[in-house]
GROMACS .gro file of C-alpha atoms in nm:
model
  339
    1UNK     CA    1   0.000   0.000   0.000
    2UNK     CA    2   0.120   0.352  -0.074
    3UNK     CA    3  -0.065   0.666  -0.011
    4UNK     CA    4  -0.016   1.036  -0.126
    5UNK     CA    5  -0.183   1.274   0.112
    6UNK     CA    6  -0.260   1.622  -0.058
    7UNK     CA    7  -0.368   1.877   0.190
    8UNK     CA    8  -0.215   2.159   0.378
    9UNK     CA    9   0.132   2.130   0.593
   10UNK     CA   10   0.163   2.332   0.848
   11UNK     CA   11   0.250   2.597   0.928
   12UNK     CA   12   0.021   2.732   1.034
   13UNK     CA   13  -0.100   2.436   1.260
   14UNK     CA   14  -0.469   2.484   1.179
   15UNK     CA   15  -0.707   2.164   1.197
   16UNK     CA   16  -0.656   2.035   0.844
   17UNK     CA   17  -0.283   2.027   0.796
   18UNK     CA   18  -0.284   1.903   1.212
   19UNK     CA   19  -0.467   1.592   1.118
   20UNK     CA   20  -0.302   1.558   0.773
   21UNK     CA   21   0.065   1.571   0.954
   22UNK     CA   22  -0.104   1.269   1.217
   23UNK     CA   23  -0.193   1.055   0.948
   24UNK     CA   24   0.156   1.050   0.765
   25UNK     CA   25   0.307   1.021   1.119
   26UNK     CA   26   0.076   0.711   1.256
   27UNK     CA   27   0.138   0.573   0.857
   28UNK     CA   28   0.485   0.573   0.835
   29UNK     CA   29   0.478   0.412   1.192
   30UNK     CA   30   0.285   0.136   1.055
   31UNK     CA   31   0.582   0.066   0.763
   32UNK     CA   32   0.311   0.210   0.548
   33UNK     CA   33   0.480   0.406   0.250
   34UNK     CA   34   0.320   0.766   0.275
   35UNK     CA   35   0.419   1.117   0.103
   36UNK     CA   36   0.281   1.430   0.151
   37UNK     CA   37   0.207   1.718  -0.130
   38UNK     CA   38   0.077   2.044   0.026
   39UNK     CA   39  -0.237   2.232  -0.102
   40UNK     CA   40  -0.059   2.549   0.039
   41UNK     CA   41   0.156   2.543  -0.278
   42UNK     CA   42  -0.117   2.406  -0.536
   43UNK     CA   43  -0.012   2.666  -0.778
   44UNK     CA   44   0.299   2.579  -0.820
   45UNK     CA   45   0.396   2.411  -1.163
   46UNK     CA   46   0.518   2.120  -0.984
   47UNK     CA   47   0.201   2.025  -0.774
   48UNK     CA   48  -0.043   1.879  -1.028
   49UNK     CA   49   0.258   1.710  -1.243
   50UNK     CA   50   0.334   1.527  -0.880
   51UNK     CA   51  -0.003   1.410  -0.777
   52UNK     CA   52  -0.023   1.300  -1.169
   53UNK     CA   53   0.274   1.117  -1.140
   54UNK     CA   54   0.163   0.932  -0.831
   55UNK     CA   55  -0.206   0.860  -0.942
   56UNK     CA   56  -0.024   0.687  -1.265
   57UNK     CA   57   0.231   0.478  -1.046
   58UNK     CA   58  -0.080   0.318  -0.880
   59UNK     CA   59  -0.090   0.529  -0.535
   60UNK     CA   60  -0.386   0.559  -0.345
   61UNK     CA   61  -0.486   0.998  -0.370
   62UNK     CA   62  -0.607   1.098  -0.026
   63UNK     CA   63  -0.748   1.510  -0.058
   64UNK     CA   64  -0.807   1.678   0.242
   65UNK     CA   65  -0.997   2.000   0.229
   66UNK     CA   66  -1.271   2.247   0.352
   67UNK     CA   67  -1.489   2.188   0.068
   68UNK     CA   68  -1.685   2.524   0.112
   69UNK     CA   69  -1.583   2.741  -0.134
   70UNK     CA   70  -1.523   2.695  -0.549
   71UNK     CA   71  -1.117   2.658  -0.503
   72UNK     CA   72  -1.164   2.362  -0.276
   73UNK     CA   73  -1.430   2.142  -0.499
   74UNK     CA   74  -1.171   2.246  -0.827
   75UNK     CA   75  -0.892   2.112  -0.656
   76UNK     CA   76  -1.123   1.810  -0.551
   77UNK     CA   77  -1.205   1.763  -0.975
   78UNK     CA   78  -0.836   1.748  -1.039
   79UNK     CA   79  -0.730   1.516  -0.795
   80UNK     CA   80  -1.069   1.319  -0.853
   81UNK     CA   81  -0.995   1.278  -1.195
   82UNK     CA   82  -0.620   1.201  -1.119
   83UNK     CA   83  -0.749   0.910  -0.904
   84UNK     CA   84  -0.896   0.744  -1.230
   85UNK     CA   85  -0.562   0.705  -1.432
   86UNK     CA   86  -0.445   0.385  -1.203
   87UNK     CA   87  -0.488   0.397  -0.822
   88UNK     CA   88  -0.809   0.492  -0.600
   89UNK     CA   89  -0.891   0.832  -0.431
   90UNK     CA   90  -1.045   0.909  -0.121
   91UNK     CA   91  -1.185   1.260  -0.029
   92UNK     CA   92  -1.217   1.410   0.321
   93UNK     CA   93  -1.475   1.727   0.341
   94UNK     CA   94  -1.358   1.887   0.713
   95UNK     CA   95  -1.539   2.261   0.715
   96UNK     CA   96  -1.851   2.321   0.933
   97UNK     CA   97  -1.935   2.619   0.652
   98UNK     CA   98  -1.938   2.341   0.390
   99UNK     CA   99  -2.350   2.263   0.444
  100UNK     CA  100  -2.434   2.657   0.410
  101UNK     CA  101  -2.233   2.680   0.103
  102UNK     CA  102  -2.391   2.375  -0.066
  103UNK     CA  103  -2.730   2.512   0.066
  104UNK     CA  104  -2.673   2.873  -0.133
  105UNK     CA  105  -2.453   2.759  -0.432
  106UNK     CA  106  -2.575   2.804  -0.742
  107UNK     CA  107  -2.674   2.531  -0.958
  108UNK     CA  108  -2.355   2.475  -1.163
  109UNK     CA  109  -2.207   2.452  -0.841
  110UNK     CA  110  -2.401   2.200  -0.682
  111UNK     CA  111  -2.290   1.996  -0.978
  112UNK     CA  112  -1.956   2.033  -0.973
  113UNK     CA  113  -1.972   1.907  -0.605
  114UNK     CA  114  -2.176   1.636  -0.722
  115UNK     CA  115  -1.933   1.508  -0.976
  116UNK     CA  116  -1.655   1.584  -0.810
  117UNK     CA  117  -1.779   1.365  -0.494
  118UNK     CA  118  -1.871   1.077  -0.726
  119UNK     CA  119  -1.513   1.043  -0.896
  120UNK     CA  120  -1.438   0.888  -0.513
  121UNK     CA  121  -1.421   0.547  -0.413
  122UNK     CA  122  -1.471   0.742  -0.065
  123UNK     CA  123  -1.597   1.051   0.064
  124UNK     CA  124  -1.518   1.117   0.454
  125UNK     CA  125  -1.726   1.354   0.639
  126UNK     CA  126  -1.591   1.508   0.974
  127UNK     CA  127  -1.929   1.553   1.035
  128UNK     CA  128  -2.311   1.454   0.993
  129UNK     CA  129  -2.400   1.783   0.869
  130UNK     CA  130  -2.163   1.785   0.599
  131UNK     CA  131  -2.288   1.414   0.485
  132UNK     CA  132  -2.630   1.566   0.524
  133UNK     CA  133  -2.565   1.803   0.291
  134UNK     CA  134  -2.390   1.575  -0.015
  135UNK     CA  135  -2.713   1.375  -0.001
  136UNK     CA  136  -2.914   1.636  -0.106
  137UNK     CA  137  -2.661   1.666  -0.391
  138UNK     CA  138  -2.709   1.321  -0.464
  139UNK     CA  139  -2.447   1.206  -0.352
  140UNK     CA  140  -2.460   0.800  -0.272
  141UNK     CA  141  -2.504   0.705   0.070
  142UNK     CA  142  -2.303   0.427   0.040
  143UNK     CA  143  -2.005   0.589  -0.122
  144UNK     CA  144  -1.982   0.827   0.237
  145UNK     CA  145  -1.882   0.778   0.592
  146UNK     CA  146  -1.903   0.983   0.879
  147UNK     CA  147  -1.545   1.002   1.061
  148UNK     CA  148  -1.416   1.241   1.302
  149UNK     CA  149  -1.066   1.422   1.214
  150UNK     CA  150  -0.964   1.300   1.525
  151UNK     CA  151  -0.598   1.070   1.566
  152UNK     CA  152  -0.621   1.065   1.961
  153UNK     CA  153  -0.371   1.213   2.170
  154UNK     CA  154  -0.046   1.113   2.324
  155UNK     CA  155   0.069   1.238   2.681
  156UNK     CA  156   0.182   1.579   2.632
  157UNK     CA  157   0.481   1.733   2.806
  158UNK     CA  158   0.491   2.022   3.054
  159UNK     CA  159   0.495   2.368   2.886
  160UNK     CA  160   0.814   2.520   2.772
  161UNK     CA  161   1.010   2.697   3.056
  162UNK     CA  162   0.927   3.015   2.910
  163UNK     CA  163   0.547   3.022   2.954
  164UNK     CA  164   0.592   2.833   3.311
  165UNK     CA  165   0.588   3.168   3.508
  166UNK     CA  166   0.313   3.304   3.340
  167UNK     CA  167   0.102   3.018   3.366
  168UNK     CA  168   0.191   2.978   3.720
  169UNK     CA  169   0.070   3.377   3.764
  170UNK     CA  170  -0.283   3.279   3.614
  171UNK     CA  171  -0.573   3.115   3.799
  172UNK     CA  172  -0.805   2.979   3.676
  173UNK     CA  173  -0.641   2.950   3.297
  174UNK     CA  174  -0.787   2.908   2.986
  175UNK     CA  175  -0.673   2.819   2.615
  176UNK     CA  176  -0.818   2.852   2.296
  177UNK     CA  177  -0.742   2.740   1.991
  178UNK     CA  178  -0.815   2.987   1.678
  179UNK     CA  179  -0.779   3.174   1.341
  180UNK     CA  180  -0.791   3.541   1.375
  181UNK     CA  181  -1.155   3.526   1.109
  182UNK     CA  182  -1.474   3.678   1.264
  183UNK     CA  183  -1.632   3.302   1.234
  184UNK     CA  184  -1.420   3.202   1.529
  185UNK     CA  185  -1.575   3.431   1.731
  186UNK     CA  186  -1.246   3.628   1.919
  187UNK     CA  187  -1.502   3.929   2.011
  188UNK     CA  188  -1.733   3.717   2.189
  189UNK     CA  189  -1.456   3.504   2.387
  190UNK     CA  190  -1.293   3.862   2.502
  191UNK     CA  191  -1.611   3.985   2.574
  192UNK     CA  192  -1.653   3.706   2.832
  193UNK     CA  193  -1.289   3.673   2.962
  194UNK     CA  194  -1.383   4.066   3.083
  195UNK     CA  195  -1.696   3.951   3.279
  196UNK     CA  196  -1.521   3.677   3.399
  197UNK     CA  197  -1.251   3.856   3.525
  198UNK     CA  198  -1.458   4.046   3.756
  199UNK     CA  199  -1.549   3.729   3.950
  200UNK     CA  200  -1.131   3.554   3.880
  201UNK     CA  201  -0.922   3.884   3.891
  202UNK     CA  202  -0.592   3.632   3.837
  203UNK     CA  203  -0.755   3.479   3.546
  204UNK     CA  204  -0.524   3.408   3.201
  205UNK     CA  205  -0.615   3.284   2.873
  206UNK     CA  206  -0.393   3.153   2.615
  207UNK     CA  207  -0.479   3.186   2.271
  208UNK     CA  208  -0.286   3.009   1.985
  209UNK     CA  209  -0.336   3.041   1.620
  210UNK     CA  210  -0.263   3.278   1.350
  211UNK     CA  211  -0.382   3.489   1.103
  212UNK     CA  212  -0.422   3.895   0.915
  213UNK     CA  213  -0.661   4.009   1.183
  214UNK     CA  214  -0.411   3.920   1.450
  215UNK     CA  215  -0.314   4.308   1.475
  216UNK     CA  216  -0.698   4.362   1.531
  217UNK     CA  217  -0.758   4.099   1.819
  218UNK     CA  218  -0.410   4.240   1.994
  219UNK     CA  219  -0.581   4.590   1.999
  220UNK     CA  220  -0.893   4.457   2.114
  221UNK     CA  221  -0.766   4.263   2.417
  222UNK     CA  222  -0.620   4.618   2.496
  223UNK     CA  223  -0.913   4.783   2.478
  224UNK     CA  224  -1.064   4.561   2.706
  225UNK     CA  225  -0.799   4.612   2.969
  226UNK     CA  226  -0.692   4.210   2.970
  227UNK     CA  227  -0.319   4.282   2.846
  228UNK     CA  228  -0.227   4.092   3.166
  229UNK     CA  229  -0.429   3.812   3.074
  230UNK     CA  230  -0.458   3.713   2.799
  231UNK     CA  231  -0.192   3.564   2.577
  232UNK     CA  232  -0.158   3.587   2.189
  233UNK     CA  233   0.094   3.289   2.141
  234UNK     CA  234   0.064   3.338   1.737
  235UNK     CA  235   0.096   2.955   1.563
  236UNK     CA  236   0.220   2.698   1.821
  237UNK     CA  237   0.336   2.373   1.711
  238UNK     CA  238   0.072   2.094   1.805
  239UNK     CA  239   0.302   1.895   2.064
  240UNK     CA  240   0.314   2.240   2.225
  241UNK     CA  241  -0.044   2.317   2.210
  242UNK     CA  242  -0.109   2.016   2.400
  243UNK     CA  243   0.116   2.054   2.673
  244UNK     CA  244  -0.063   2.416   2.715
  245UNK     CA  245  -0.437   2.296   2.677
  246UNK     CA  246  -0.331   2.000   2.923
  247UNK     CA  247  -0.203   2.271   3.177
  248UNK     CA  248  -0.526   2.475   3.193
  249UNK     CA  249  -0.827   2.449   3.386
  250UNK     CA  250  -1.124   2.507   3.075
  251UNK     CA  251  -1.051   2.501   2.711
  252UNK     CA  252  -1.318   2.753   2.545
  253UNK     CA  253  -1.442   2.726   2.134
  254UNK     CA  254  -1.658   3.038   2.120
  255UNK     CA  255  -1.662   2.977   1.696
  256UNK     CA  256  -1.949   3.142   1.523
  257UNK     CA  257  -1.955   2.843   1.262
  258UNK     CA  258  -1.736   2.518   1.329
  259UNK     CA  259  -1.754   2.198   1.198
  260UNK     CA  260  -1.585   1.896   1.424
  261UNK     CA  261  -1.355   2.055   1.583
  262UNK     CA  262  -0.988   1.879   1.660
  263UNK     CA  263  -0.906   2.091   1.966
  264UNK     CA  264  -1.254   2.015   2.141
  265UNK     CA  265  -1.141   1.631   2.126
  266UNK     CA  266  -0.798   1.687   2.222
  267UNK     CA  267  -0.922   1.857   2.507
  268UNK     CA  268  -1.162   1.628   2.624
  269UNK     CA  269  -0.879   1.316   2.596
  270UNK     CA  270  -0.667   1.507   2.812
  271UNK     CA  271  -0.945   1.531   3.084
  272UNK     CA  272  -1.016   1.894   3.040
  273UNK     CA  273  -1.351   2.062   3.077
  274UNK     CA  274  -1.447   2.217   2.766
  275UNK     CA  275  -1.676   2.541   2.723
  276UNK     CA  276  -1.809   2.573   2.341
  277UNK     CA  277  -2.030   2.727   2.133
  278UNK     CA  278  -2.363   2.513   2.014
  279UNK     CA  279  -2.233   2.497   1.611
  280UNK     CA  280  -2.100   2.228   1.441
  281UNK     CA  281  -2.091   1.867   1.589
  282UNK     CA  282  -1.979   1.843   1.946
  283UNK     CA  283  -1.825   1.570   2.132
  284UNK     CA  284  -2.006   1.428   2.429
  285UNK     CA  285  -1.883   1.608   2.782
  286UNK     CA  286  -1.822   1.972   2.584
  287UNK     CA  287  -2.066   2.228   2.791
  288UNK     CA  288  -2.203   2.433   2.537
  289UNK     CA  289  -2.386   2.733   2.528
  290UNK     CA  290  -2.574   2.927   2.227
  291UNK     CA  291  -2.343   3.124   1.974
  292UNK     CA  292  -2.286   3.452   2.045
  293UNK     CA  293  -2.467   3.464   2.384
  294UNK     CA  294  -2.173   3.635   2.612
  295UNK     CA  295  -2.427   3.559   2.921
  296UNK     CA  296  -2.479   3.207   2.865
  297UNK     CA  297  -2.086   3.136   2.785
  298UNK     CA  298  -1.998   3.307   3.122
  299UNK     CA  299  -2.217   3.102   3.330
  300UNK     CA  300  -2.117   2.779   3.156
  301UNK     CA  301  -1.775   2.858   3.228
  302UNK     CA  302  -1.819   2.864   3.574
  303UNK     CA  303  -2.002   2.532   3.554
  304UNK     CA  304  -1.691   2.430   3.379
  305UNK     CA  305  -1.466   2.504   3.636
  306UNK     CA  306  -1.622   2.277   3.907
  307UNK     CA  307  -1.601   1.987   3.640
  308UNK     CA  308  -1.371   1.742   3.781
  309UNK     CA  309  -1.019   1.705   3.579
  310UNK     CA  310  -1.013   1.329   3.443
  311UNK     CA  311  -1.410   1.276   3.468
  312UNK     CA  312  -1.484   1.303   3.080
  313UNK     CA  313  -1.498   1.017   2.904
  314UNK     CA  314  -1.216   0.947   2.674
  315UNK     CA  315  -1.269   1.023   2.288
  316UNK     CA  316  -1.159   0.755   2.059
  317UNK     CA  317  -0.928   0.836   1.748
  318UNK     CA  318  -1.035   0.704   1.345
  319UNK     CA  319  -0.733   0.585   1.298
  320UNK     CA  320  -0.786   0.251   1.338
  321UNK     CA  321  -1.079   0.328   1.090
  322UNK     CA  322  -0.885   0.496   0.835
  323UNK     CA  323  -0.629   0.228   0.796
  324UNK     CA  324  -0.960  -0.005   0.730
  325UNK     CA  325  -1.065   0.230   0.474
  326UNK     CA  326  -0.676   0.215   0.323
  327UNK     CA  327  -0.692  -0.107   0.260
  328UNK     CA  328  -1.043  -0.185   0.123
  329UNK     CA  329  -0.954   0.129  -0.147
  330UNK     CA  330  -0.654   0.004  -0.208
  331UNK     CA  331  -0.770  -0.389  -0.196
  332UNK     CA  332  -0.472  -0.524   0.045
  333UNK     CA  333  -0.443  -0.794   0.195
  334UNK     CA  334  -0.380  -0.843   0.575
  335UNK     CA  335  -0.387  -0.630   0.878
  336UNK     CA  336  -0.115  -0.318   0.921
  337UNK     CA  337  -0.021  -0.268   1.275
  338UNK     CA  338  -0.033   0.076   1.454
  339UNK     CA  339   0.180   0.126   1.729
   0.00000   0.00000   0.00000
């Protein structure tokens, strides 16, 4: 079995190119071969002539991507169509804005999404919504499954030295996990960090992720007099994001629009009480409160933070899954073994 993944690298270490990275790790740890061709260079001369050359040498095509814009289903075509020369393809859809955009596209659209999905031996869904939605495109039912973008998590390590004294200065602390895009919903999670802090004057937040508004969210955490507490970390590799979401007390996901969300299972695994917003699909044990309701986020925070560490269940990873899904694309024989 060999298997070309085509879908963002990071940086920056946003959900996509997170789980994409997991799977070539956890496959190459199984003495599966694996390579990797990035979506965030698709225009490069280069990209198309590799994932050509790959579908012809009889790799399986695996495309990871949001799926809710034009860009994404054209790149979905093209490696589709690849996938037809001599190997198999498999598509994964990942954004919770995918079902919206299929519900407003215009017609031509619709069918591009349509064919596209059909040129698949399978189409993964992070979420119900988004298999919802390729239905009413037409989309066979059989030719879909319904799989979290979840790995699992190993045992992270304590935070770097350099964050140790600030984390030891905050109490309780929180993380988040963002892009700086009004759909994740930055206003809303400083405008409760501010009420909070009334009641938790020590209180710190970290905040990791990237993006063009970042200059924007620093201004606003300034205008809301939390400087002291909260923390714009910018892009932070994933083995450090763990070791800071494992070190705080509530992990908050105040996104507008979401689909399955990675860091909302990471947290949970770790044993961490998780505060988020009432988009998207949500993992059993995540308190969640209505989008955009400031009021309702507070008090479930608060809720949150007399959650026992260690008392959520323990989400389970696809990968076991996925490497079933490998091999009946791919038609091997026998059982690979993940360590």
């Amino acid at each position: 079995m060999r298997v070309l993944l085509i879908g963002p690298r990071p940086p920056p270490h946003g959900g996509i190119s997170v789980h994409v990275s997991g799977i070539h790790r956890e496959l190459m740890a199984a003495g599966v071969t694996c390579r990797v061709v990035d979506t965030n260079h698709v225009r490069r001369p280069g990209f198309a002539l590799t994932v050509l050359r790959h579908a012809v040498q009889g790799w399986t095509l695996h495309l990871h991507t949001n799926g809710h814009n034009v860009k994404s289903w054209l790149l979905a075509l093209g490696c589709g169509l690849a996938g037809q020369l001599r190997g198999a393809s498999i598509l994964t859809l990942h954004s919770g804005m995918l079902p919206s955009y299929v519900e407003t596209a215009s017609r031509w659209r619709r069918r591009l999404a349509a064919l596209t999905c059909s040129l698949y031996k399978q189409v993964i869904c992070v979420s119900p919504e988004i298999r919802i939605s390729l239905i009413s495109l037409g989309v066979e039912s059989r030719r879909m499954e319904v799989l979290p973008a979840f790995l699992g998590t190993r045992s992270p390590a304590a935070p770097e030295s350099g964050l140790r004294a600030w984390v030891g200065r905050h109490q309780p602390l929180f993380s988040t996990v963002l892009f700086f895009r009004p759909e994740y919903g930055f206003e809303l999670l400083i405008a409760g960090l501010a009420r909070l802090r009334g009641m938790y004057p020590s209180l710190g937040c970290l905040v990791m992720g990237s993006g063009e508004q970042r200059a924007e969210a620093q201004k606003r955490v300034s205008e809301a007099g939390l400087e002291e507490g909260v923390l714009l970390l910018g892009d932070v590799d994933h083995d450090a994001c763990l070791a800071l979401i494992s070190a705080c007390d509530v992990f908050l996901r105040a996104t507008l629009e979401d689909g399955d969300s990675i860091s909302v299972r990471e947290a949970l695994s770790l044993g961490v009480p998780v505060v988020a917003s009432r988009v998207g699909t949500r993992p059993a044990g995540a308190i969640l409160f209505q989008p955009g309701d400031v009021e309702e986020m507070v008090a479930k925070v608060d809720l949150a933070l007399a959650e026992k560490r260690g008392s959520l269940p323990q989400a389970a990873g696809c990968m076991d899954r996925l490497m079933e899904i490998y091999r009946q694309v791919d038609g091997s024989e026998g059982s690979l073994c993940l360590n």
